[in-house]
Coordinates of N, CA and C and ligand atoms in Angstrom, one line a residue:
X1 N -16.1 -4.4 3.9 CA -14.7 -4.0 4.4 C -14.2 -5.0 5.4
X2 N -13.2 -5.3 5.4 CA -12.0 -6.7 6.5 C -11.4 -5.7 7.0
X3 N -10.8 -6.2 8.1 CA -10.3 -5.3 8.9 C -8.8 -4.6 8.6
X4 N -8.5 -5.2 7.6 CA -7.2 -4.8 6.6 C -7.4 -3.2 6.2
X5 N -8.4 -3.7 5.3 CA -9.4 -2.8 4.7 C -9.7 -1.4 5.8
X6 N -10.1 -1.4 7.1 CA -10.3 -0.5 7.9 C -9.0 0.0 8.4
X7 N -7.7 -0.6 8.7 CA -6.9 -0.4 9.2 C -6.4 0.9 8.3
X8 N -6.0 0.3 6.6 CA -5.3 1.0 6.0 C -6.4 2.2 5.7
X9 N -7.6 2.5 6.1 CA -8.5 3.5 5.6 C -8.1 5.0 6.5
X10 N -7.5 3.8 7.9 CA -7.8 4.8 9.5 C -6.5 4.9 9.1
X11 N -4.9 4.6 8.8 CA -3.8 5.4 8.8 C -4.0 6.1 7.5
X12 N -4.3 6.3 6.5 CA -4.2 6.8 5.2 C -3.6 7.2 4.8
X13 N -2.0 6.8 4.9 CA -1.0 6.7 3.8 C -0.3 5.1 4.5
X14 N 0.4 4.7 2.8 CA 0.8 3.4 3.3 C 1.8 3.3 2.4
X15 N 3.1 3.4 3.1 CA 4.5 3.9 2.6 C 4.6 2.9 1.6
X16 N 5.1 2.6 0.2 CA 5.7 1.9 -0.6 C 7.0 1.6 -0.2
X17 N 7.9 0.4 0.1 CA 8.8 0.2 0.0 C 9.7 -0.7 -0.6
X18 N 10.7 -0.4 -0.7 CA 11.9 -1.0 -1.6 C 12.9 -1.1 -0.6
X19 N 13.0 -2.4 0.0 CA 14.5 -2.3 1.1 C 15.6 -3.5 0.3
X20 N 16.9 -2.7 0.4 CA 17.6 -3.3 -0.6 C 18.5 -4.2 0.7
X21 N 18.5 -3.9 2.2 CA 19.2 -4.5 3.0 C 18.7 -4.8 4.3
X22 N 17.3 -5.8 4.3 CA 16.3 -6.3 5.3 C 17.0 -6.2 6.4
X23 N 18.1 -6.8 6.6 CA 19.0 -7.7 7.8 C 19.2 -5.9 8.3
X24 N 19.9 -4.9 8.1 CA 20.1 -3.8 8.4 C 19.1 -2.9 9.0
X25 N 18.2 -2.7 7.9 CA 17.3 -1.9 7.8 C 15.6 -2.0 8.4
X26 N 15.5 -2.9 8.2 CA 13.6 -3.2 8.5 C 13.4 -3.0 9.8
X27 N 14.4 -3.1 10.3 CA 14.4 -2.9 11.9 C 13.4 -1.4 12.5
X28 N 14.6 -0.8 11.9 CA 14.7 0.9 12.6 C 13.9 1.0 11.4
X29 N 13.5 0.9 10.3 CA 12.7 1.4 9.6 C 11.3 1.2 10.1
X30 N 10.8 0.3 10.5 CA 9.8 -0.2 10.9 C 9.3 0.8 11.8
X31 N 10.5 1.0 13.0 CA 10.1 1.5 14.1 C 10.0 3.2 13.7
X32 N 10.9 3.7 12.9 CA 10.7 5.3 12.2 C 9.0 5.6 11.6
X33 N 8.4 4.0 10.9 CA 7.2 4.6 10.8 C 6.1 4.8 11.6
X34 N 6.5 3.8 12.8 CA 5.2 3.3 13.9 C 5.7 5.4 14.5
X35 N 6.7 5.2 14.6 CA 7.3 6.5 15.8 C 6.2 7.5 14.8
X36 N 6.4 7.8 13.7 CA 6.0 8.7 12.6 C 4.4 9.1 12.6
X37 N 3.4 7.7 13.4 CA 1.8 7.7 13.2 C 1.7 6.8 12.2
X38 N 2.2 6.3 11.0 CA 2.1 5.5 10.0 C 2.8 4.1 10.4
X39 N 2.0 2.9 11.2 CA 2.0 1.9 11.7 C 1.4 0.8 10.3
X40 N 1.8 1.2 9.1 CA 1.6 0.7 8.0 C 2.5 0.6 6.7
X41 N 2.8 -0.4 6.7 CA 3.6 -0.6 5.0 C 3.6 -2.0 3.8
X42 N 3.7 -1.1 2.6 CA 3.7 -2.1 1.4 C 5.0 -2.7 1.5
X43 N 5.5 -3.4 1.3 CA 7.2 -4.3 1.4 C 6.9 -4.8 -0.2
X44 N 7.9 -4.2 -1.2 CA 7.8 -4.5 -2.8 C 8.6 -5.5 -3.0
X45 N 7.9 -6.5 -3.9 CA 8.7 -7.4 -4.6 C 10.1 -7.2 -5.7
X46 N 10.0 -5.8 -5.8 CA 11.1 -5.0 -6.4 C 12.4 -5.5 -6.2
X47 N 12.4 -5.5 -4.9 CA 13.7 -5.8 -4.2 C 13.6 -7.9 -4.0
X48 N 14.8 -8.1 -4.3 CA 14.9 -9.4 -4.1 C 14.6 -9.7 -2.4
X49 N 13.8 -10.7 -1.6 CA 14.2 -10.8 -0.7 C 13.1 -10.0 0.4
X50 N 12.1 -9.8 -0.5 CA 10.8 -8.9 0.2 C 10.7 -9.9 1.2
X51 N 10.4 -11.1 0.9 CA 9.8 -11.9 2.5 C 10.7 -11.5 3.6
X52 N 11.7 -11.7 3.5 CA 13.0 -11.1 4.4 C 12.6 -10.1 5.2
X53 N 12.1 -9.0 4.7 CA 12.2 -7.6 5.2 C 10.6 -7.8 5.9
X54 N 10.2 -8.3 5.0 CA 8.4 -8.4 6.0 C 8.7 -9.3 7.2
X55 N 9.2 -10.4 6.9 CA 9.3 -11.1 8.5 C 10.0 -10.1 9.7
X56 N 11.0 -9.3 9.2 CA 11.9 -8.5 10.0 C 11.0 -7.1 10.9
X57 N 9.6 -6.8 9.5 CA 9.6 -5.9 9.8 C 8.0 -5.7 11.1
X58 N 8.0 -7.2 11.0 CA 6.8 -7.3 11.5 C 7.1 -8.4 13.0
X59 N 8.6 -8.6 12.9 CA 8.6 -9.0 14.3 C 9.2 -8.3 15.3
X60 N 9.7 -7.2 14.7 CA 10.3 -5.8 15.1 C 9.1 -4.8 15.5
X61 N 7.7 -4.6 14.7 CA 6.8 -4.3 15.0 C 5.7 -4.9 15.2
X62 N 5.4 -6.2 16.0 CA 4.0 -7.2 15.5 C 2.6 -6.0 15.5
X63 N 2.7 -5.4 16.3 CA 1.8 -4.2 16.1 C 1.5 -3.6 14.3
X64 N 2.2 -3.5 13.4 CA 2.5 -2.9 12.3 C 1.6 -3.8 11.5
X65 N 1.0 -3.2 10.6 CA 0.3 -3.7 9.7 C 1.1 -3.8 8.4
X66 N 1.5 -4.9 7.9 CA 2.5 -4.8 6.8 C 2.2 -6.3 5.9
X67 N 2.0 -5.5 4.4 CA 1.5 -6.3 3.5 C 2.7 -6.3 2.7
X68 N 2.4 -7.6 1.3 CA 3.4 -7.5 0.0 C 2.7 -6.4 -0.9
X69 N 4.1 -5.8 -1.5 CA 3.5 -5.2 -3.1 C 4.5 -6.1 -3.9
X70 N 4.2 -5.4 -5.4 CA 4.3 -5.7 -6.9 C 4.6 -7.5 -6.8
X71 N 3.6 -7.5 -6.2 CA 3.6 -9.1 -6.2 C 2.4 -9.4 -7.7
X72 N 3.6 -10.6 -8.3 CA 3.2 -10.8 -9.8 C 2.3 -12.5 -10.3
X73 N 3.2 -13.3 -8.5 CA 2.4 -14.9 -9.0 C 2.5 -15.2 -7.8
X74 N 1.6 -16.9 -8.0 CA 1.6 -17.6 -6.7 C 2.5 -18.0 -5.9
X75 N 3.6 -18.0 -6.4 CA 4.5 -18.0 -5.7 C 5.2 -16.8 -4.9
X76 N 5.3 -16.0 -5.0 CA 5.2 -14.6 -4.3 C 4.2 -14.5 -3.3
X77 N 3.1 -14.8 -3.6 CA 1.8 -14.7 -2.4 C 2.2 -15.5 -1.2
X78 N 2.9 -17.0 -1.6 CA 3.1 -18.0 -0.7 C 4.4 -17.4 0.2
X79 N 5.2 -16.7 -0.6 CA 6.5 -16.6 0.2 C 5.8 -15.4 1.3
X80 N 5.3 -14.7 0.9 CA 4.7 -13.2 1.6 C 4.2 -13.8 2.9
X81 N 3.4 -14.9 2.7 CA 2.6 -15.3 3.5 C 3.0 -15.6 4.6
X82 N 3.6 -16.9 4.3 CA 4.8 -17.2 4.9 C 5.7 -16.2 5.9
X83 N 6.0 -15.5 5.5 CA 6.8 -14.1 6.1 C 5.5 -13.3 7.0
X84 N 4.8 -13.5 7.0 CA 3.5 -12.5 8.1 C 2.8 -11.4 7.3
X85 N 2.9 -11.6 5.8 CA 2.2 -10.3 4.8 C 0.8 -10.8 5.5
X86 N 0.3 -9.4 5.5 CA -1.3 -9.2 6.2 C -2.1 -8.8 4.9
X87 N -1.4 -8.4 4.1 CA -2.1 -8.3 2.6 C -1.4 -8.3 1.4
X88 N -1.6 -8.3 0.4 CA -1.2 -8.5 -1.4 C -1.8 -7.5 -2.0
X89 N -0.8 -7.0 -2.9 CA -1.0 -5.7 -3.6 C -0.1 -6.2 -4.8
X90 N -0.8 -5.9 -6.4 CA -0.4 -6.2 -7.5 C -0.5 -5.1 -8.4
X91 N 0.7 -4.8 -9.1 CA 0.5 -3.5 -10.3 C -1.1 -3.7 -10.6
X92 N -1.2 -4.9 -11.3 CA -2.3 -5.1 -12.5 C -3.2 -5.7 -11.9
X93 N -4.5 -6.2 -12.9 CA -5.5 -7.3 -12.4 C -5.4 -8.5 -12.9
X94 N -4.8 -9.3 -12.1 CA -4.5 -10.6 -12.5 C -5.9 -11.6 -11.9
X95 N -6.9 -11.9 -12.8 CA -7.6 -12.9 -12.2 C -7.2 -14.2 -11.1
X96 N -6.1 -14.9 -12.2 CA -5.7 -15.9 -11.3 C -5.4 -15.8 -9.8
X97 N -4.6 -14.7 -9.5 CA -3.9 -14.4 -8.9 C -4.8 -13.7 -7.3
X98 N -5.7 -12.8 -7.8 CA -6.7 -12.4 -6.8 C -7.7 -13.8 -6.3
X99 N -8.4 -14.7 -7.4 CA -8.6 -15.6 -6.6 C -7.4 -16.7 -5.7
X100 N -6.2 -16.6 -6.1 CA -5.5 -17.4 -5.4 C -5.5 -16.6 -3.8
X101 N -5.2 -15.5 -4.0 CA -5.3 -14.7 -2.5 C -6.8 -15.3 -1.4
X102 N -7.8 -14.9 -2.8 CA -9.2 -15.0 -1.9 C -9.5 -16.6 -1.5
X103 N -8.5 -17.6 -2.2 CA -8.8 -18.8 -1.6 C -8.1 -18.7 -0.3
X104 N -6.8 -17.8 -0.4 CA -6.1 -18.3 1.2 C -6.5 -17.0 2.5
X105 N -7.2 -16.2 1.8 CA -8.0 -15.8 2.8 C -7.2 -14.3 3.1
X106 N -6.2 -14.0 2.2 CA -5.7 -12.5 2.8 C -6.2 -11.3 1.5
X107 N -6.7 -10.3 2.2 CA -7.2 -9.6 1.2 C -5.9 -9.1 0.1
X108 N -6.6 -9.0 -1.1 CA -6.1 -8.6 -2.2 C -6.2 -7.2 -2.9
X109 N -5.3 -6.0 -3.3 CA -5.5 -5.2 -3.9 C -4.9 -5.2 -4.7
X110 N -5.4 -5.4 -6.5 CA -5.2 -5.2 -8.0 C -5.2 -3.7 -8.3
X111 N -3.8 -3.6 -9.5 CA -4.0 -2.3 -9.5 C -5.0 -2.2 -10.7
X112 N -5.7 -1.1 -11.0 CA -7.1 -1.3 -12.2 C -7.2 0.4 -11.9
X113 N -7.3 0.9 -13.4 CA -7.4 2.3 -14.0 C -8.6 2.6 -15.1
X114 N -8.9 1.5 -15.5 CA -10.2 1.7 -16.7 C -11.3 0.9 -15.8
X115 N -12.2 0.9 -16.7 CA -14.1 0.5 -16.9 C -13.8 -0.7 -16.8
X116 N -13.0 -1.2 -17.9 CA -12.8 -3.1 -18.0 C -12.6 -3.4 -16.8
X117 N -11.0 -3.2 -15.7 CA -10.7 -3.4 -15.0 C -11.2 -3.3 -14.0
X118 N -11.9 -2.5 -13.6 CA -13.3 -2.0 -12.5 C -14.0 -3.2 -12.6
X119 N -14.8 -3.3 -13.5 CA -15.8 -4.5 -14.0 C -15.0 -6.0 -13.3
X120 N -14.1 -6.1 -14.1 CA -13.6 -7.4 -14.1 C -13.1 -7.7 -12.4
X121 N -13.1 -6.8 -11.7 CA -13.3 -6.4 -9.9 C -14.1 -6.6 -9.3
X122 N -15.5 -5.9 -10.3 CA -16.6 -6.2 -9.7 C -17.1 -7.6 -8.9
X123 N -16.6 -8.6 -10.5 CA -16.7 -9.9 -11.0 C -16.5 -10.7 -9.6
X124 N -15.0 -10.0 -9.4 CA -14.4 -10.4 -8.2 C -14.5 -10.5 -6.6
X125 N -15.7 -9.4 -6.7 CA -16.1 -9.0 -5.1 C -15.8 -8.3 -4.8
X126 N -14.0 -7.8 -5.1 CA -13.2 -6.8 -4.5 C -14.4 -5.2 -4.2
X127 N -13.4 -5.3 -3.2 CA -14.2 -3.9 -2.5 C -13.2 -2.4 -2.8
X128 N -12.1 -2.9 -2.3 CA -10.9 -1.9 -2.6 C -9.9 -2.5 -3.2
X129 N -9.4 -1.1 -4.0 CA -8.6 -1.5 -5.7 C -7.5 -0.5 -5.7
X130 N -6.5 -0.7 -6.2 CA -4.8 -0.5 -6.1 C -5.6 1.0 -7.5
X131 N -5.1 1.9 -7.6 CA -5.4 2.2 -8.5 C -4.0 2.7 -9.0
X132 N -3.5 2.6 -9.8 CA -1.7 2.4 -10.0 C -1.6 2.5 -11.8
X133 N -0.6 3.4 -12.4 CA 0.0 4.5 -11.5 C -0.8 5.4 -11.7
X134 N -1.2 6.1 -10.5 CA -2.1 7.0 -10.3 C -1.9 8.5 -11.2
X135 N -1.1 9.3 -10.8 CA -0.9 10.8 -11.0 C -0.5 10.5 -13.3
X136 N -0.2 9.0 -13.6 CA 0.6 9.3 -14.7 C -0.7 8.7 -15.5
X137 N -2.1 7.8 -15.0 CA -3.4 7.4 -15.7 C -4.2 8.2 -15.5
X138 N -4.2 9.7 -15.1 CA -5.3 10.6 -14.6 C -5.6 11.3 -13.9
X139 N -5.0 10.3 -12.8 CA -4.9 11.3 -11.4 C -6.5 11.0 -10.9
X140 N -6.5 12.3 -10.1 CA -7.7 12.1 -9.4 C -9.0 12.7 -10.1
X141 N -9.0 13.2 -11.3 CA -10.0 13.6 -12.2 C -10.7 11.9 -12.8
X142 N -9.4 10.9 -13.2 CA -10.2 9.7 -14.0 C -11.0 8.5 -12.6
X143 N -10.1 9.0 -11.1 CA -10.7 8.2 -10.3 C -12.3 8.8 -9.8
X144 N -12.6 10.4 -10.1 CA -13.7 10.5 -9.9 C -14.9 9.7 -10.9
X145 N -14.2 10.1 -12.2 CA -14.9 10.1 -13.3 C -15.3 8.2 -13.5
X146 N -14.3 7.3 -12.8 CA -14.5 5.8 -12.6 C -15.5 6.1 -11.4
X147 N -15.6 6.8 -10.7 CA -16.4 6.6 -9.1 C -18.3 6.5 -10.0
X148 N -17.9 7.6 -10.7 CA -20.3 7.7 -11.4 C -20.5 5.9 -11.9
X149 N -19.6 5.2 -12.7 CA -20.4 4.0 -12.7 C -20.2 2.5 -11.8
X150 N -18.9 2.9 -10.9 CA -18.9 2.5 -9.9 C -18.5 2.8 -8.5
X151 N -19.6 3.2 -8.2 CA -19.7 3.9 -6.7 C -18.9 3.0 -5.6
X152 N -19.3 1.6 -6.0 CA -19.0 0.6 -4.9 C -17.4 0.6 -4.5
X153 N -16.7 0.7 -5.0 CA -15.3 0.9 -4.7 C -14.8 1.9 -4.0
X154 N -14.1 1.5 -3.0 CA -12.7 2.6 -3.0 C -11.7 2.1 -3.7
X155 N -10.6 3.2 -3.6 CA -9.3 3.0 -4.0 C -8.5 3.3 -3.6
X156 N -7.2 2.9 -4.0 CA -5.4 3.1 -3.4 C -4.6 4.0 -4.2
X157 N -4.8 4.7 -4.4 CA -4.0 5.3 -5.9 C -2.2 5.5 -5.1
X158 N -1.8 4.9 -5.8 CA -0.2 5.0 -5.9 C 0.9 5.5 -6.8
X159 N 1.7 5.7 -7.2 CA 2.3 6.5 -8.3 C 2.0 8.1 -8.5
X160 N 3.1 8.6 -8.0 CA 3.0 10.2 -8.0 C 2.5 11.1 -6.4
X161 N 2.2 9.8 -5.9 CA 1.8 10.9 -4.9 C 2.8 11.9 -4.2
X162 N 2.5 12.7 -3.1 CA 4.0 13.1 -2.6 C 2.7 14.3 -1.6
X163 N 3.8 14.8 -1.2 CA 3.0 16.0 0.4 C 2.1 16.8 -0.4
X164 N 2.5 17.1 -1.6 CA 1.9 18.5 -2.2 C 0.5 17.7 -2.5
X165 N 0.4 17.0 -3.4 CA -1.2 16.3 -3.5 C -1.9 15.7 -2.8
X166 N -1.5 15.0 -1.3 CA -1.6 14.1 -0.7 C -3.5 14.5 -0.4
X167 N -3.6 15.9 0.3 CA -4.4 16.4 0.4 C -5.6 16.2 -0.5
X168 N -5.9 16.7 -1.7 CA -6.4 16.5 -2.4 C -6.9 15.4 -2.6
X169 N -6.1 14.2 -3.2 CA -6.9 12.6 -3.0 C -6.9 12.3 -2.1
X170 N -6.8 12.7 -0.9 CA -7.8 12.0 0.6 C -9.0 12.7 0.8
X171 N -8.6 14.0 0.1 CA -10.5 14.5 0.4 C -11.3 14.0 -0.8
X172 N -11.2 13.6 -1.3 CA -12.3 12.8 -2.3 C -12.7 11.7 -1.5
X173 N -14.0 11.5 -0.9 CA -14.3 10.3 -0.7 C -14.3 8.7 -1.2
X174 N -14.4 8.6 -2.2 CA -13.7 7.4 -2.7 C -12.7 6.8 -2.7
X175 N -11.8 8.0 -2.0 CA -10.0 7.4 -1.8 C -9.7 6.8 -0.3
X176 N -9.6 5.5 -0.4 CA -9.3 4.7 0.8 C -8.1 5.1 1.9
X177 N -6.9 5.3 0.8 CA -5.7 6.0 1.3 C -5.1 5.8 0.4
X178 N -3.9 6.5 0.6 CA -3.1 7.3 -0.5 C -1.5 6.1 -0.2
X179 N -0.9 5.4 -1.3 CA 0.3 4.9 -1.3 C 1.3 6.0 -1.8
X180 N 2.7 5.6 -1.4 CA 4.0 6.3 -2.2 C 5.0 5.5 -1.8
X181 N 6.7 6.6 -1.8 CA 7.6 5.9 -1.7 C 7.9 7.2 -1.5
X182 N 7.3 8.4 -1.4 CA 8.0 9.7 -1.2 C 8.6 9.7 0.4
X183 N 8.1 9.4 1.2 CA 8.3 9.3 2.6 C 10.0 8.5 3.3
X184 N 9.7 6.9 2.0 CA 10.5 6.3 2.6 C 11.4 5.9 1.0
X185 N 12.3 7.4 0.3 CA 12.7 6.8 -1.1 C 14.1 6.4 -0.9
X186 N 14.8 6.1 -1.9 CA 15.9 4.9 -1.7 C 16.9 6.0 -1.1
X187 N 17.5 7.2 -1.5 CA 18.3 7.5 -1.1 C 17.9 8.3 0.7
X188 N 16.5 7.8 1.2 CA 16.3 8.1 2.3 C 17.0 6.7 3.5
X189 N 16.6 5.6 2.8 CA 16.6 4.5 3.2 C 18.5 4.0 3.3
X190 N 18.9 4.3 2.2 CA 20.1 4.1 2.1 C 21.2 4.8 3.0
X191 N 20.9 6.1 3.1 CA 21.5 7.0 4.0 C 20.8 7.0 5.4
X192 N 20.2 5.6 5.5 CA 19.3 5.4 7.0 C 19.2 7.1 7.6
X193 N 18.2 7.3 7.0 CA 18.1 8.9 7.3 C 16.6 8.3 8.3
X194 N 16.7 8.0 9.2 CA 15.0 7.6 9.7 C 14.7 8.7 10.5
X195 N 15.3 9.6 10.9 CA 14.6 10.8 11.9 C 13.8 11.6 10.8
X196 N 14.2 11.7 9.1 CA 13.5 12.0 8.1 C 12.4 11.5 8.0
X197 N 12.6 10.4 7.3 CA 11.4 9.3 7.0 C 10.1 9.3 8.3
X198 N 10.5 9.3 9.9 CA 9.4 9.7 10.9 C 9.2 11.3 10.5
X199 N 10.0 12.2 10.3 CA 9.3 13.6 10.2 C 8.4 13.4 9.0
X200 N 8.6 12.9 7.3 CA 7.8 12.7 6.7 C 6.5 12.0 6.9
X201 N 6.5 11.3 7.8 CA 5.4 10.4 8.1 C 4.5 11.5 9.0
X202 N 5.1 11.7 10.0 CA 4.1 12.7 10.8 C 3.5 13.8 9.9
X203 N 4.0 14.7 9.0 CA 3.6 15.4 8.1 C 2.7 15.2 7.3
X204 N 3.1 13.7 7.1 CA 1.5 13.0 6.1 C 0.8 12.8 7.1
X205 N 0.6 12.4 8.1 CA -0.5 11.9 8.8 C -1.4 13.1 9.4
X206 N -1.1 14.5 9.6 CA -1.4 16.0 10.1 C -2.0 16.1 8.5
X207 N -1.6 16.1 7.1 CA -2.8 15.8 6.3 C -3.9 15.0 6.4
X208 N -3.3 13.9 6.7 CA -4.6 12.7 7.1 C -5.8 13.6 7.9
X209 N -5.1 14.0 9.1 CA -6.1 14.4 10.1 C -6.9 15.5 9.8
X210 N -6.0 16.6 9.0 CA -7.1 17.4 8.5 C -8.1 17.5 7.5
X211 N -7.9 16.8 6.9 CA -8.3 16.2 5.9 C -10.1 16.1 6.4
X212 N -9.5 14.6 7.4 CA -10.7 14.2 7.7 C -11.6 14.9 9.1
X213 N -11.1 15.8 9.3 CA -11.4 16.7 10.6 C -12.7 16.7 10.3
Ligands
LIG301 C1 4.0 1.6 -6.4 O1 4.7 0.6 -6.6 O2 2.9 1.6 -5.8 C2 4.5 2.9 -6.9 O3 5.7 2.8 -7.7 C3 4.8 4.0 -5.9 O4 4.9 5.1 -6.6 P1 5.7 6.4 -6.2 O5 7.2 5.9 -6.1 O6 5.5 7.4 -7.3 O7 5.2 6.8 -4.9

């Protein structure tokens, strides 16, 4: 475990975002999640202009732990980098791509749902693994059922989460923490609703806690 790796274990949720207007938004959003207990975020390559919002959102918060998602190539890793990404998060398992990370030294999460993809992880070193999309490949029955032939992993499961399950895959031990976009979704973001987005956040994190009481 890197200390990436511990950070995102100890907040356990780590908002998914899509910011369509960095210059505006990364600001107060940043500060809605630290205010919220969730001093962590994915910034998606979704949106044109992710490096943008990570530099914003992490000079606004240097405290905040704030990585890339649906990052697809090396070029993406470089721009992230560049912008202060403290980690890389990819739908899929792209070999090339997780060694390009582990050559430059910032941890990597692939997303990986089968045996193959576990394995081909293993190959890798990886410790913790994107498991994506979570609720629509299984949910938390196929991440147990991956956990008997490999124990060694945690995971990230993203896709589908929301308040109502949150519980459930954080009490499974194998689950590192739980991703979404339920907290911070576009028409939250757009309507700069951030007294929302902190109430959501604190409500996930009072799961966290009990969870792990
Ligand atoms: C991701 O990119 O990790 C997911 O799209 C987030 O999924 P959600 O929107 O269902 O939370």
């Amino acid at each position: 475990m890197n200390q990436v790796d511990k950070q995102i274990m100890e907040t356990g949720v780590v908002p998914v975002i899509k910011l369509e207007n960095p210059e505006r938004d990364a600001r107060p959003l940043a500060e809605a999640l630290c205010a919220g207990g969730v001093p962590a975020a994915e910034v998606t390559f979704r949106a044109a202009g992710a490096e943008e919002a990570i530099r914003r959102m992490k000079a606004a918060r240097p405290d905040m732990l704030v990585g890339a998602g649906t990052v697809v190539s090396a070029y993406q890793v470089d721009l992230a980098l560049e912008a202060g990404a403290q980690f890389i998060v990819s739908p899929g398992l792209d070999v090339d791509l997780v060694q390009y990370c582990q050559e430059k030294g910032v941890p990597v999460y692939p997303g990986c749902t089968t045996a193959s993809e576990y394995q081909a992880a293993l190959k890798l070193r990886l410790e913790v693994l994107k498991f994506f999309p979570a609720e629509q490949s299984g949910g938390l029955a196929k991440i147990k059922a991956l956990a008997g032939p490999f124990p060694q992993f945690k995971v990230m499961p993203t896709g589908g989460i929301s308040l109502q399950n949150l519980g459930d895959y954080l009490s499974c031990p194998v689950i590192a923490a739980c991703g979404g976009s339920y907290m911070v979704t576009a028409e939250l973001i757009g309507g700069q609703n951030w007294a929302e987005i902190t109430r959501l956040c604190r409500q996930s994190r009072e799961i966290v806690e009990a969870v792990r009481k």
